[in-house]
Coordinates of N, CA and C in Angstrom, one line a residue:
X189 N 139.6 139.0 96.4 CA 140.6 138.1 96.9 C 141.9 138.5 96.3
X190 N 142.9 138.5 97.2 CA 144.3 138.8 96.8 C 145.2 137.6 97.1
X191 N 146.1 137.3 96.2 CA 147.1 136.3 96.4 C 148.5 136.9 96.7
X192 N 149.0 136.6 97.9 CA 150.4 137.0 98.2 C 151.3 135.9 98.2
X193 N 152.6 136.1 97.7 CA 153.6 135.1 97.7 C 154.8 135.6 98.5
X194 N 155.3 134.7 99.3 CA 156.5 135.0 100.1 C 157.6 134.0 99.9
X195 N 158.8 134.4 99.9 CA 160.0 133.5 99.9 C 160.2 133.3 101.4
X196 N 160.3 132.0 101.8 CA 160.4 131.7 103.3 C 161.6 130.8 103.6
X197 N 161.7 130.5 104.9 CA 162.7 129.5 105.4 C 161.9 128.2 105.9
X198 N 160.7 128.0 105.4 CA 159.9 126.8 105.8 C 160.4 125.7 104.8
X199 N 161.2 124.8 105.4 CA 161.8 123.8 104.5 C 161.2 122.4 104.4
X200 N 160.4 122.0 105.3 CA 159.9 120.6 105.3 C 158.5 120.5 105.9
X201 N 158.0 119.3 105.9 CA 156.7 119.1 106.5 C 156.6 119.4 108.0
X202 N 157.7 119.2 108.7 CA 157.8 119.5 110.1 C 157.7 121.0 110.3
X203 N 158.3 121.8 109.4 CA 158.2 123.2 109.5 C 156.8 123.7 109.2
X204 N 156.2 123.1 108.2 CA 154.8 123.4 107.9 C 153.9 123.2 109.1
X205 N 154.1 122.1 109.8 CA 153.3 121.7 111.0 C 153.6 122.8 112.1
X206 N 154.8 123.3 112.2 CA 155.1 124.3 113.2 C 154.4 125.6 112.9
X207 N 154.3 126.1 111.7 CA 153.7 127.4 111.3 C 152.2 127.3 111.2
X208 N 151.7 126.1 111.0 CA 150.2 126.0 110.8 C 149.4 126.7 111.9
X209 N 149.6 126.4 113.2 CA 148.7 127.1 114.1 C 148.9 128.7 114.1
X210 N 150.1 129.1 113.8 CA 150.3 130.6 113.7 C 149.6 131.2 112.5
X211 N 149.6 130.5 111.3 CA 148.9 131.1 110.2 C 147.4 130.9 110.3
X212 N 147.0 129.8 110.9 CA 145.5 129.6 111.0 C 144.8 130.5 111.9
X213 N 145.6 131.2 112.8 CA 144.9 132.1 113.8 C 144.8 133.5 113.2
X214 N 145.4 133.8 112.0 CA 145.3 135.1 111.4 C 143.9 135.2 110.7
X215 N 143.2 136.2 111.2 CA 141.9 136.5 110.5 C 142.2 137.2 109.2
X216 N 141.5 136.8 108.2 CA 141.7 137.4 106.8 C 142.4 136.4 105.9
X217 N 143.0 135.3 106.4 CA 143.6 134.3 105.5 C 142.5 133.3 105.1
X218 N 142.2 133.2 103.8 CA 141.2 132.3 103.3 C 141.9 130.9 103.2
X219 N 143.1 130.9 102.6 CA 143.8 129.6 102.3 C 145.3 129.9 102.2
X220 N 146.1 129.0 102.6 CA 147.5 129.1 102.4 C 148.2 127.8 102.1
X221 N 149.4 127.8 101.5 CA 150.1 126.6 101.2 C 151.6 127.0 101.0
X222 N 152.5 126.0 101.3 CA 153.9 126.2 101.1 C 154.4 125.1 100.1
X223 N 155.1 125.6 99.1 CA 155.8 124.7 98.2 C 157.2 124.4 98.7
X224 N 157.4 123.4 99.4 CA 158.7 123.0 100.0 C 159.6 122.4 98.9
X225 N 159.1 122.1 97.8 CA 159.9 121.5 96.7 C 160.6 122.6 95.9
X226 N 160.1 123.8 96.0 CA 160.7 125.0 95.3 C 161.9 125.4 96.1
X227 N 163.0 125.7 95.5 CA 164.2 126.2 96.2 C 163.9 127.4 97.1
X228 N 163.0 128.2 96.7 CA 162.7 129.5 97.4 C 161.6 129.3 98.5
X229 N 161.1 128.0 98.6 CA 160.1 127.7 99.7 C 159.0 128.7 99.7
X230 N 158.2 128.7 98.6 CA 157.2 129.7 98.4 C 155.9 129.5 99.2
X231 N 155.6 130.5 100.1 CA 154.3 130.5 100.8 C 153.3 131.3 100.0
X232 N 152.2 130.7 99.6 CA 151.1 131.4 98.9 C 150.0 131.5 99.8
X233 N 149.5 132.8 100.0 CA 148.4 133.1 100.9 C 147.3 133.8 100.1
X234 N 146.1 133.3 100.2 CA 144.9 133.9 99.6 C 144.2 134.7 100.8
X235 N 144.1 136.0 100.6 CA 143.6 136.8 101.7 C 142.6 137.9 101.1
X236 N 141.8 138.4 102.0 CA 141.0 139.5 101.7 C 141.4 140.7 102.5
X237 N 142.3 141.5 101.9 CA 142.7 142.8 102.5 C 143.7 142.7 103.7
X238 N 144.4 141.6 103.8 CA 145.4 141.5 104.9 C 146.7 142.1 104.5
X239 N 147.4 142.9 105.4 CA 148.7 143.4 105.2 C 149.7 142.4 105.2
X240 N 150.6 142.3 104.2 CA 151.7 141.3 104.2 C 152.5 141.3 105.5
X241 N 152.7 142.5 106.1 CA 153.6 142.6 107.3 C 153.0 141.7 108.4
X242 N 151.7 141.5 108.5 CA 151.1 140.7 109.5 C 151.6 139.2 109.4
X243 N 151.6 138.8 108.1 CA 152.1 137.4 107.9 C 153.5 137.2 108.2
X244 N 154.3 138.2 107.8 CA 155.8 138.2 108.0 C 156.0 138.1 109.5
X245 N 155.3 138.9 110.3 CA 155.5 139.0 111.7 C 155.1 137.7 112.4
X246 N 154.0 137.1 112.0 CA 153.6 135.8 112.6 C 154.6 134.7 112.3
X247 N 155.1 134.7 111.1 CA 156.2 133.7 110.8 C 157.4 133.9 111.6
X248 N 157.7 135.2 111.8 CA 158.9 135.5 112.7 C 158.7 135.0 114.1
X249 N 157.5 135.2 114.6 CA 157.2 134.6 116.0 C 157.3 133.1 116.0
X250 N 157.1 132.5 114.9 CA 157.2 131.0 114.8 C 158.6 130.6 114.6
X251 N 159.5 131.5 114.3 CA 160.9 131.2 114.1 C 161.4 131.1 112.7
X252 N 160.6 131.6 111.8 CA 160.9 131.5 110.3 C 160.9 132.9 109.7
X253 N 161.6 133.0 108.6 CA 161.7 134.3 107.9 C 160.8 134.2 106.7
X254 N 160.3 135.3 106.3 CA 159.4 135.5 105.1 C 159.7 136.8 104.5
X255 N 159.7 136.8 103.1 CA 159.9 138.0 102.4 C 158.9 138.1 101.3
X256 N 158.1 139.2 101.2 CA 157.1 139.3 100.2 C 157.8 139.4 98.8
X257 N 157.3 138.6 97.9 CA 157.8 138.6 96.5 C 157.0 139.6 95.7
X258 N 157.7 140.3 94.9 CA 157.1 141.3 94.0 C 156.3 140.7 92.9

């Protein structure tokens, strides 16, 4: 299991509701959450071998930006 963290533009509960169907359809994501209280709006994804670019692209399709954190 690998944990990926992304800085995002997901700002509120409504934003989380918008991205939920997009993230839930990605095979390989075990669990995900967004900390909207953090100024960087951190998306944490637990995955088994998923490329970070897949998550970034799905969020882009939903209208949000994401950047993998080192």
